[in-house]
């Protein structure tokens, strides 16, 4: 079985992390491509709406770079301080009116005519699947989006699109810091629909590697056995889950290269379960 190739996340490119320059982003994207990673995860809210423009500037610096990449664009969150949010409270808006405007802004900011996958960033109890499906078909016909995906949906929420619109990908939090999706039906519901699982924060946002390292003893023991450092082991644990692409959060080219290698092979089953047990604190029945 071949492992799905990881995805590079952009959440920490700008003011929410490394504050890279456009040239720095372009260099990172080229390093990712050299490591075999051609998919970039984006969201309009990242960097307080500053990261998509940063990526757009990076793409503008290197002609041909955009065509080598598969862009995943998430929309649907309105932050407390998002432009035009008069009430100043965060909310989700999956109305066609908002989605169309957010796609317009994403395409403009990214300086591209289309995104390869358009994703709804968060589940919104007010969403209307039929209206979204009609809009997605319209945008597809116009060539502005490729596939459709969702993020942070529960197992039952996915059913809202059954028979209405194909969901190609579901982006969820999944790591040894938070493996709830394995047990609450979210993973199975995603796989059962043939959608790609995309695992965000595979290192728990970096927390799994910060002292006091929560799983230190297990990571040392199994890492020594398999010849893997802690970050590689944590990433390989996620990459071992079938149909799952790891969304890498690093802004460091060496770490991205190491992550691509880590995600290219699965863990032995007993090692995978040993780590899961260490994280959960109890064995399987
Ligand atoms: N759909 C959603 O709701 C959602 C939510 C959150 C995130 N995401 C996506 O998922 C992506 C990944 O999330 P994430 O950034 O939280 O991923 P993560 O991999 O769990 O955390 C990344 C953080 O860990 C640090 N790190 C990486 N390797 C390390 C090492 N060996 N030692 C110490 N620290 C290390 C990174 O720092 P360096 O940069 O210095 O390496 C970075 O600060 C995001 O970019 C975004 O695209 C989606």
Coordinates of C-alpha atoms and ligand atoms in Angstrom, one line a residue, residues 7-13 18 41-43 46 74 77 121-122 151-152 171-173 175 199-207 209-210 229-232 235 247-252 255, ligand 1:
X7 CA 0.1 18.4 2.6
X8 CA 1.9 21.6 3.6
X9 CA -0.2 23.9 5.8
X10 CA 0.1 27.7 5.6
X11 CA -1.4 28.6 8.9
X12 CA 2.0 29.6 10.4
X13 CA 3.5 31.3 7.3
X18 CA 7.0 32.7 11.2
X41 CA -3.5 24.1 2.6
X42 CA -4.9 27.6 2.9
X43 CA -7.6 29.5 4.7
X46 CA -5.0 32.7 8.4
X74 CA -10.9 26.9 3.2
X77 CA -15.3 31.4 9.2
X121 CA -13.7 25.5 7.2
X122 CA -16.1 24.6 10.0
X151 CA -13.4 20.5 7.7
X152 CA -14.2 19.9 11.3
X171 CA -9.8 18.0 7.2
X172 CA -9.9 17.1 10.9
X173 CA -7.7 17.4 14.0
X175 CA -2.7 13.3 16.4
X199 CA -5.1 15.4 9.6
X200 CA -4.4 18.9 10.9
X201 CA -2.0 19.7 13.9
X202 CA -0.3 16.3 13.6
X203 CA 2.2 17.4 16.3
X204 CA -0.6 18.9 18.5
X205 CA 0.4 22.3 17.2
X206 CA 4.0 21.6 18.4
X207 CA 2.8 20.8 21.9
X209 CA 7.4 18.2 21.3
X210 CA 7.5 20.9 23.9
X229 CA 13.2 10.9 16.2
X230 CA 10.2 12.0 18.1
X231 CA 8.7 14.3 15.4
X232 CA 9.1 11.6 12.7
X235 CA 4.0 12.1 12.1
X247 CA -1.1 18.4 7.1
X248 CA 2.4 19.5 8.0
X249 CA 2.6 22.7 10.1
X250 CA 6.3 23.4 10.0
X251 CA 7.7 26.5 8.3
X252 CA 11.2 25.0 8.3
X255 CA 11.6 19.7 9.0
Ligands
LIG1 N1 -9.0 22.8 9.3 C1 -8.7 23.4 10.4 O1 -9.5 23.8 11.2 C2 -7.2 23.5 10.8 C3 -6.9 23.9 12.1 C4 -5.5 24.1 12.4 C5 -4.6 23.8 11.4 N2 -5.0 23.5 10.2 C6 -3.9 23.2 9.1 O2 -3.0 22.2 9.6 C7 -1.7 22.7 9.4 C8 -0.8 22.1 10.5 O3 -1.3 22.5 11.8 P1 -0.2 22.9 12.9 O4 0.6 24.0 12.4 O5 -0.9 23.0 14.2 O6 0.7 21.5 12.8 P2 1.7 20.8 13.8 O7 2.6 20.1 13.0 O8 0.9 20.1 14.9 O9 2.5 22.0 14.6 C9 3.4 22.8 13.9 C10 4.2 23.5 14.9 O10 5.1 22.6 15.4 C11 6.5 23.0 15.3 N3 7.4 21.9 15.0 C12 7.5 21.2 13.9 N4 8.4 20.2 14.0 C13 9.0 20.4 15.2 C14 10.1 19.8 15.9 N5 10.8 18.8 15.4 N6 10.4 20.3 17.1 C15 9.7 21.3 17.7 N7 8.7 22.0 17.1 C16 8.3 21.5 15.9 C17 6.5 24.0 14.2 O11 7.5 24.9 14.3 P3 8.5 25.2 13.0 O12 7.7 26.0 12.0 O13 9.6 26.0 13.6 O14 9.0 23.9 12.5 C18 5.1 24.6 14.3 O15 5.1 25.7 15.2 C19 -1.9 24.3 9.4 O16 -0.8 24.9 8.8 C20 -3.2 24.4 8.7 O17 -2.9 24.4 7.3 C21 -6.3 23.3 9.8

